[in-house]
Short mmCIF file of C-alpha atoms in Angstrom, two decimals:
data_model
loop_
_atom_site.label_atom_id
_atom_site.label_comp_id
_atom_site.label_asym_id
_atom_site.label_seq_id
_atom_site.Cartn_x
_atom_site.Cartn_y
_atom_site.Cartn_z
CA UNK A 23 37.84 -38.53 31.64
CA UNK A 24 41.36 -37.07 31.78
CA UNK A 25 43.99 -38.01 34.33
CA UNK A 26 43.93 -34.50 35.82
CA UNK A 27 40.18 -34.76 36.39
CA UNK A 28 40.62 -38.15 38.04
CA UNK A 29 43.35 -36.72 40.27
CA UNK A 30 41.07 -33.89 41.36
CA UNK A 31 38.19 -36.26 42.08
CA UNK A 32 40.27 -38.80 44.01
CA UNK A 33 40.26 -36.88 47.34
CA UNK A 34 36.49 -36.39 47.18
CA UNK A 35 36.03 -40.08 46.45
CA UNK A 36 38.26 -40.98 49.39
CA UNK A 37 36.32 -38.65 51.68
CA UNK A 38 33.02 -40.19 50.50
CA UNK A 39 34.32 -43.73 51.10
CA UNK A 40 35.48 -42.76 54.59
CA UNK A 41 32.09 -41.22 55.36
CA UNK A 42 30.29 -44.36 54.14
CA UNK A 43 32.52 -46.62 56.23
CA UNK A 44 32.10 -44.56 59.40
CA UNK A 45 28.45 -43.58 59.12
CA UNK A 46 26.95 -46.65 57.43
CA UNK A 47 29.19 -49.73 57.46
CA UNK A 48 30.63 -49.52 60.99
CA UNK A 49 27.27 -49.02 62.77
CA UNK A 50 25.77 -51.86 60.73
CA UNK A 51 28.46 -54.49 61.34
CA UNK A 52 29.84 -53.62 64.80
CA UNK A 53 28.20 -54.38 68.11
CA UNK A 54 27.44 -51.58 70.54
CA UNK A 55 30.56 -52.43 72.55
CA UNK A 56 32.88 -52.50 69.54
CA UNK A 57 31.36 -49.31 68.17
CA UNK A 58 32.16 -47.64 71.47
CA UNK A 59 35.74 -48.94 71.25
CA UNK A 60 36.09 -47.56 67.72
CA UNK A 61 34.77 -44.19 68.93
CA UNK A 62 37.45 -44.20 71.63
CA UNK A 63 40.14 -45.06 69.08
CA UNK A 64 38.93 -42.28 66.78
CA UNK A 65 39.56 -39.84 69.63
CA UNK A 66 43.20 -40.95 69.56
CA UNK A 67 43.13 -40.68 65.78
CA UNK A 68 41.98 -37.07 65.98
CA UNK A 69 44.97 -36.25 68.19
CA UNK A 70 47.23 -38.07 65.73
CA UNK A 71 46.01 -36.02 62.77
CA UNK A 72 47.16 -32.86 64.51
CA UNK A 73 50.51 -34.42 65.42
CA UNK A 74 50.93 -35.43 61.79
CA UNK A 75 50.64 -31.80 60.78
CA UNK A 76 52.93 -30.45 63.51
CA UNK A 77 55.55 -33.22 63.49
CA UNK A 78 55.27 -34.74 60.02
CA UNK A 79 55.09 -31.43 58.14
CA UNK A 80 56.49 -28.93 60.61
CA UNK A 81 59.20 -31.05 62.24
CA UNK A 82 57.96 -30.33 65.78
CA UNK A 83 58.34 -33.44 67.92
CA UNK A 84 55.32 -32.85 70.15
CA UNK A 85 55.67 -35.07 73.20
CA UNK A 86 53.17 -33.10 75.26
CA UNK A 87 49.86 -33.42 73.43
CA UNK A 88 48.41 -35.01 76.55
CA UNK A 89 48.25 -31.49 78.01
CA UNK A 90 45.83 -30.24 75.35
CA UNK A 91 43.95 -33.55 75.37
CA UNK A 92 43.52 -33.09 79.12
CA UNK A 93 42.43 -29.46 78.86
CA UNK A 94 39.55 -30.35 76.55
CA UNK A 95 38.68 -33.43 78.59
CA UNK A 96 38.56 -31.71 81.98
CA UNK A 97 36.59 -28.76 80.59
CA UNK A 98 34.00 -31.16 79.21
CA UNK A 99 34.03 -33.23 82.42
CA UNK A 100 33.32 -30.17 84.56
CA UNK A 101 30.40 -29.17 82.36
CA UNK A 102 28.88 -32.66 82.38
CA UNK A 103 29.24 -32.96 86.14
CA UNK A 104 27.60 -29.57 86.72
CA UNK A 105 24.76 -30.55 84.39
CA UNK A 106 24.27 -33.84 86.25
CA UNK A 107 24.28 -32.01 89.59
CA UNK A 108 21.64 -29.60 88.31
CA UNK A 109 19.43 -32.47 87.12
CA UNK A 110 19.85 -34.22 90.48
CA UNK A 111 19.02 -31.02 92.36
CA UNK A 112 22.17 -31.18 94.51
CA UNK A 113 24.01 -28.25 92.93
CA UNK A 114 27.34 -29.92 93.72
CA UNK A 115 29.02 -32.74 91.73
CA UNK A 116 28.73 -36.04 93.57
CA UNK A 117 32.45 -36.68 94.13
CA UNK A 118 32.87 -33.22 95.69
CA UNK A 119 29.85 -33.76 97.90
CA UNK A 120 31.18 -37.11 99.10
CA UNK A 121 34.47 -35.38 99.91
CA UNK A 122 32.69 -32.97 102.24
CA UNK A 123 32.65 -29.91 99.98
CA UNK A 124 29.76 -27.48 100.36
CA UNK A 125 30.28 -25.68 97.05
CA UNK A 126 32.02 -26.17 93.73
CA UNK A 127 35.45 -24.57 93.16
CA UNK A 128 35.35 -21.11 91.62
CA UNK A 129 36.92 -22.20 88.34
CA UNK A 130 34.01 -24.59 87.68
CA UNK A 131 31.43 -21.80 87.47
CA UNK A 132 31.91 -20.67 83.82
CA UNK A 133 31.48 -24.22 82.54
CA UNK A 134 27.87 -24.47 83.66
CA UNK A 135 27.10 -22.85 80.29
CA UNK A 136 27.14 -25.11 77.23
CA UNK A 137 28.24 -22.29 74.93
CA UNK A 138 31.10 -21.25 77.21
CA UNK A 139 32.19 -24.90 77.45
CA UNK A 140 32.32 -25.40 73.68
CA UNK A 141 34.17 -22.12 73.18
CA UNK A 142 36.62 -22.96 75.97
CA UNK A 143 37.38 -26.37 74.44
CA UNK A 144 38.58 -24.53 71.33
CA UNK A 145 39.99 -21.28 72.71
CA UNK A 146 41.78 -22.38 75.90
CA UNK A 147 44.17 -24.85 74.21
CA UNK A 148 44.60 -22.45 71.29
CA UNK A 149 45.68 -19.65 73.62
CA UNK A 150 47.94 -21.92 75.67
CA UNK A 151 49.56 -23.39 72.54
CA UNK A 152 49.87 -19.94 70.96
CA UNK A 153 51.58 -18.38 73.97
CA UNK A 154 53.82 -21.40 74.55
CA UNK A 155 54.67 -21.60 70.87
CA UNK A 156 55.63 -17.95 70.64
CA UNK A 157 57.81 -18.18 73.74
CA UNK A 158 59.55 -21.31 72.47
CA UNK A 159 59.80 -20.86 68.71
CA UNK A 160 60.71 -17.17 68.82
CA UNK A 161 63.72 -18.23 70.87
CA UNK A 162 64.52 -20.81 68.17
CA UNK A 163 64.06 -23.77 70.48
CA UNK A 164 63.61 -26.87 68.33
CA UNK A 165 64.46 -30.54 67.95
CA UNK A 166 65.15 -32.55 71.07
CA UNK A 167 65.00 -29.44 73.26
CA UNK A 168 61.41 -28.75 72.22
CA UNK A 169 60.51 -32.43 72.66
CA UNK A 170 61.91 -32.49 76.20
CA UNK A 171 60.19 -29.22 77.07
CA UNK A 172 56.80 -30.43 75.85
CA UNK A 173 57.23 -33.74 77.66
CA UNK A 174 58.11 -31.94 80.89
CA UNK A 175 54.97 -29.84 80.48
CA UNK A 176 52.85 -33.00 80.23
CA UNK A 177 54.49 -34.44 83.34
CA UNK A 178 53.93 -31.23 85.30
CA UNK A 179 50.30 -31.07 84.20
CA UNK A 180 49.66 -34.63 85.37
CA UNK A 181 51.29 -33.92 88.74
CA UNK A 182 49.16 -30.81 89.14
CA UNK A 183 45.97 -32.78 88.45
CA UNK A 184 46.91 -35.44 91.01
CA UNK A 185 47.16 -32.77 93.70
CA UNK A 186 44.06 -30.84 92.65
CA UNK A 187 41.19 -32.38 94.61
CA UNK A 188 38.78 -29.96 92.99
CA UNK A 189 39.34 -31.95 89.80
CA UNK A 190 39.13 -35.38 91.37
CA UNK A 191 42.79 -35.78 92.26
CA UNK A 192 44.39 -39.04 91.21
CA UNK A 193 40.96 -40.65 90.74
CA UNK A 194 39.92 -38.12 88.13
CA UNK A 195 36.30 -37.42 87.24
CA UNK A 196 33.89 -40.15 86.19
CA UNK A 197 30.26 -41.36 86.22
CA UNK A 198 28.66 -39.01 83.73
CA UNK A 199 24.92 -39.41 83.23
CA UNK A 200 24.13 -37.00 80.41
CA UNK A 201 25.67 -35.23 77.44
CA UNK A 202 24.16 -31.81 76.78
CA UNK A 203 20.82 -33.04 78.06
CA UNK A 204 20.90 -36.48 76.41
CA UNK A 205 20.96 -39.64 78.53
CA UNK A 206 24.28 -41.44 78.10
CA UNK A 207 22.76 -44.76 79.09
CA UNK A 208 20.60 -44.72 75.96
CA UNK A 209 22.22 -46.78 73.13
CA UNK A 210 20.89 -44.31 70.58
CA UNK A 211 22.74 -41.46 72.24
CA UNK A 212 25.88 -43.59 72.57
CA UNK A 213 25.74 -44.17 68.83
CA UNK A 214 25.31 -40.42 68.30
CA UNK A 215 28.63 -39.89 70.10
CA UNK A 216 30.27 -42.18 67.55
CA UNK A 217 28.81 -40.13 64.71
CA UNK A 218 30.04 -36.90 66.30
CA UNK A 219 33.64 -38.07 66.69
CA UNK A 220 33.53 -39.57 63.19
CA UNK A 221 32.42 -36.23 61.79
CA UNK A 222 35.16 -34.39 63.69
CA UNK A 223 37.79 -36.78 62.30
CA UNK A 224 36.59 -36.24 58.73
CA UNK A 225 36.54 -32.46 59.18
CA UNK A 226 40.07 -32.57 60.64
CA UNK A 227 41.27 -34.58 57.64
CA UNK A 228 39.79 -32.02 55.25
CA UNK A 229 41.41 -29.13 57.14
CA UNK A 230 44.82 -30.79 57.25
CA UNK A 231 44.65 -31.78 53.59
CA UNK A 232 43.90 -28.22 52.57
CA UNK A 233 46.76 -26.95 54.72
CA UNK A 234 49.15 -29.51 53.25
CA UNK A 235 48.27 -28.57 49.68
CA UNK A 236 48.48 -24.84 50.31
CA UNK A 237 51.51 -22.57 50.16
CA UNK A 238 51.49 -22.68 53.94
CA UNK A 239 51.94 -26.46 53.81
CA UNK A 240 54.89 -26.08 51.46
CA UNK A 241 56.37 -23.50 53.81
CA UNK A 242 56.03 -25.91 56.73
CA UNK A 243 57.94 -28.60 54.86
CA UNK A 244 60.63 -26.10 53.91
CA UNK A 245 60.95 -25.03 57.55
CA UNK A 246 61.23 -28.64 58.64
CA UNK A 247 64.01 -29.38 56.15
CA UNK A 248 65.88 -26.04 55.93
CA UNK A 249 64.73 -23.63 58.63
CA UNK A 250 67.71 -21.31 58.39
CA UNK A 251 67.34 -21.00 54.62
CA UNK A 252 63.67 -20.11 55.03
CA UNK A 253 64.60 -17.42 57.54
CA UNK A 254 67.21 -16.09 55.11
CA UNK A 255 64.50 -15.78 52.44
CA UNK A 256 62.54 -13.39 54.66
CA UNK A 257 60.01 -15.67 56.34
CA UNK A 258 59.61 -16.04 60.09
CA UNK A 259 59.53 -19.81 60.77
CA UNK A 260 58.22 -19.22 64.29
CA UNK A 261 54.87 -17.88 63.04
CA UNK A 262 54.28 -20.87 60.75
CA UNK A 263 55.24 -23.31 63.49
CA UNK A 264 52.96 -21.65 66.02
CA UNK A 265 50.00 -21.93 63.64
CA UNK A 266 50.54 -25.68 63.15
CA UNK A 267 51.08 -26.15 66.89
CA UNK A 268 47.80 -24.36 67.64
CA UNK A 269 45.86 -26.47 65.12
CA UNK A 270 47.29 -29.66 66.64
CA UNK A 271 46.37 -28.43 70.14
CA UNK A 272 42.77 -27.70 69.16
CA UNK A 273 42.42 -31.15 67.57
CA UNK A 274 43.78 -32.76 70.75
CA UNK A 275 41.42 -30.73 72.93
CA UNK A 276 38.39 -31.69 70.83
CA UNK A 277 39.46 -35.33 71.05
CA UNK A 278 39.74 -35.08 74.84
CA UNK A 279 36.31 -33.44 75.07
CA UNK A 280 34.74 -36.35 73.16
CA UNK A 281 36.78 -38.93 75.07
CA UNK A 282 35.00 -38.00 78.31
CA UNK A 283 31.40 -38.94 77.38
CA UNK A 284 32.55 -41.85 75.21
CA UNK A 285 34.76 -43.55 77.81
CA UNK A 286 33.11 -42.13 80.93
CA UNK A 287 36.22 -41.08 82.83
CA UNK A 288 39.19 -38.75 82.69
CA UNK A 289 42.11 -38.92 85.09
CA UNK A 290 45.77 -37.81 85.28
CA UNK A 291 46.85 -41.17 83.86
CA UNK A 292 45.12 -40.23 80.58
CA UNK A 293 47.01 -36.96 80.07
CA UNK A 294 50.57 -37.51 81.28
CA UNK A 295 53.82 -38.51 79.61
CA UNK A 296 52.88 -42.09 78.72
CA UNK A 297 49.68 -41.18 76.82
CA UNK A 298 51.55 -38.40 75.01
CA UNK A 299 54.19 -40.88 73.85
CA UNK A 300 51.47 -43.36 72.86
CA UNK A 301 49.92 -40.73 70.60
CA UNK A 302 53.29 -40.27 68.93
CA UNK A 303 53.90 -43.99 68.42
CA UNK A 304 50.73 -44.37 66.36
CA UNK A 305 51.71 -41.41 64.19
CA UNK A 306 55.22 -42.77 63.61
CA UNK A 307 53.99 -46.24 62.70
CA UNK A 308 51.28 -45.00 60.36
CA UNK A 309 53.47 -42.46 58.58
CA UNK A 310 53.84 -38.98 60.00
CA UNK A 311 54.26 -37.14 56.68
CA UNK A 312 51.10 -38.49 55.04
CA UNK A 313 47.46 -37.54 55.47
CA UNK A 314 45.88 -40.84 56.51
CA UNK A 315 48.97 -42.45 58.03
CA UNK A 316 48.68 -40.83 61.50
CA UNK A 317 44.97 -41.64 61.78
CA UNK A 318 45.32 -45.27 60.68
CA UNK A 319 48.44 -45.76 62.78
CA UNK A 320 46.82 -44.38 65.94
CA UNK A 321 43.66 -46.46 65.49
CA UNK A 322 45.70 -49.56 64.65
CA UNK A 323 47.98 -49.24 67.68
CA UNK A 324 45.01 -48.60 69.98
CA UNK A 325 43.21 -51.63 68.56
CA UNK A 326 46.31 -53.81 69.01
CA UNK A 327 46.69 -52.59 72.58
CA UNK A 328 43.07 -53.43 73.35
CA UNK A 329 43.47 -56.85 71.78
CA UNK A 330 46.85 -57.85 73.19
CA UNK A 331 47.10 -56.07 76.53
CA UNK A 332 44.51 -58.37 78.10
CA UNK A 333 46.42 -61.48 77.00
CA UNK A 334 49.91 -60.05 77.52
CA UNK A 335 49.55 -57.20 80.04
CA UNK A 336 53.22 -57.17 81.04
CA UNK A 337 54.65 -57.61 77.54
CA UNK A 338 52.52 -55.09 75.65
CA UNK A 339 54.48 -52.03 76.81
CA UNK A 340 57.75 -53.61 75.70
CA UNK A 341 56.24 -54.69 72.40
CA UNK A 342 54.98 -51.18 71.80
CA UNK A 343 58.41 -49.73 72.52
CA UNK A 344 60.15 -52.23 70.25
CA UNK A 345 57.70 -51.49 67.45
CA UNK A 346 58.36 -47.76 67.81
CA UNK A 347 62.14 -48.30 67.74
CA UNK A 348 61.88 -50.56 64.68
CA UNK A 349 59.80 -48.04 62.75
CA UNK A 350 62.02 -45.08 63.63
CA UNK A 351 65.19 -47.04 62.94
CA UNK A 352 64.29 -48.89 59.75
CA UNK A 353 61.10 -47.30 58.36
CA UNK A 354 61.18 -43.61 59.40
CA UNK A 355 58.42 -42.72 56.93
CA UNK A 356 56.09 -45.30 58.50
CA UNK A 357 53.93 -47.86 56.78
CA UNK A 358 52.24 -45.21 54.62
CA UNK A 359 55.65 -43.98 53.48
CA UNK A 360 56.58 -47.46 52.32
CA UNK A 361 53.36 -47.62 50.31
CA UNK A 362 54.18 -44.25 48.71
CA UNK A 363 57.63 -45.47 47.68
CA UNK A 364 56.11 -48.60 46.12
CA UNK A 365 53.67 -46.37 44.23
CA UNK A 366 56.58 -44.32 42.94
CA UNK A 367 58.36 -47.36 41.54
CA UNK A 368 55.20 -48.53 39.81
CA UNK A 369 54.70 -45.16 38.15
CA UNK A 370 58.15 -45.30 36.60
CA UNK A 371 60.77 -42.69 36.07
CA UNK A 372 58.32 -40.01 34.85
CA UNK A 373 57.01 -39.58 38.39
CA UNK A 374 53.47 -38.92 39.59
CA UNK A 375 51.21 -36.29 38.12
CA UNK A 376 49.52 -35.48 41.43
CA UNK A 377 51.44 -32.68 43.23
CA UNK A 378 50.38 -33.99 46.64
CA UNK A 379 51.58 -37.48 45.81
CA UNK A 380 54.86 -36.01 44.57
CA UNK A 381 55.30 -34.14 47.84
CA UNK A 382 54.58 -37.28 49.87
CA UNK A 383 57.09 -39.28 47.82
CA UNK A 384 59.79 -36.65 48.30
CA UNK A 385 59.14 -36.54 52.05
CA UNK A 386 59.12 -40.34 52.31
CA UNK A 387 62.32 -40.63 50.30
CA UNK A 388 64.10 -38.11 52.51
CA UNK A 389 62.89 -39.84 55.64
CA UNK A 390 64.01 -43.27 54.40
CA UNK A 391 67.48 -42.02 53.44
CA UNK A 392 68.26 -39.95 56.51
#
């Protein structure tokens, strides 16, 4: 078998190994509690995959992904609460009824339909990201200015949710009993949620890999490194950036929608500035310019937080910040970027034969030398 054939088969083999780990090994070796934790971490990983595309390839420092995560989460939460109210025969979600409301807010009504809910989880963040992206990128807003703007949007969204009692206010929405007709207290259905989020993560990886290897992916990297030169060559960088921003927003929304039934609650604290920065930290540590780096970094940071925050609740935030500073300051390409550089040295001066590996090495080298 030739080297080129092996190079072509490697991604399929990696995808198959990932599917085996998620769909066979993890359910077999993890307890129900730990499987639920992994499902929660995979939600963060799905957000990170989108950030890896937008930030790692497109150079857009997205500090406001909590907005799109929250949009998907609250849309799903409204649907689940309406479904629970219908099963209970009350017609009104329990937290609204306890607050003295006699009817649900008008904006809840469309989400009584499962089809409308699924479409909204995809289309609402896509439209919001598309409009915002056009307004921002067409005006050539980039770098720190875009980061500050996106972070301010996340802060404003969280403040709005705190004051919106029709969405639970500061307490958020919780206590979901069913998921599209399936009892959430049943361990079998809880395991099905893990399989769903695992499938979404694998699909997202396939989509991002195809985008990275396409001419569009090369254009994104060129825009990130030399935006003015790309514009001089006749391309509109804004359109390419908007497309990546929309993809990242849809991934974040889907992650938020799955977060709700998996964790059982969504509140403003899950969608504000701090969660948005936490998403970014995992991507930076894992390696923003690689395919698997954002996913592994996000899952790893979430796992470390779960493990250490109970023992060191006051110190974890500082440790997380120090880790982020260390990675940005000394290893800008992340842990995956270091591995790519080691691979390059082992291959010798002739360089890799895989175009994708070559691109990752070039990106990692630039990041390490900036």
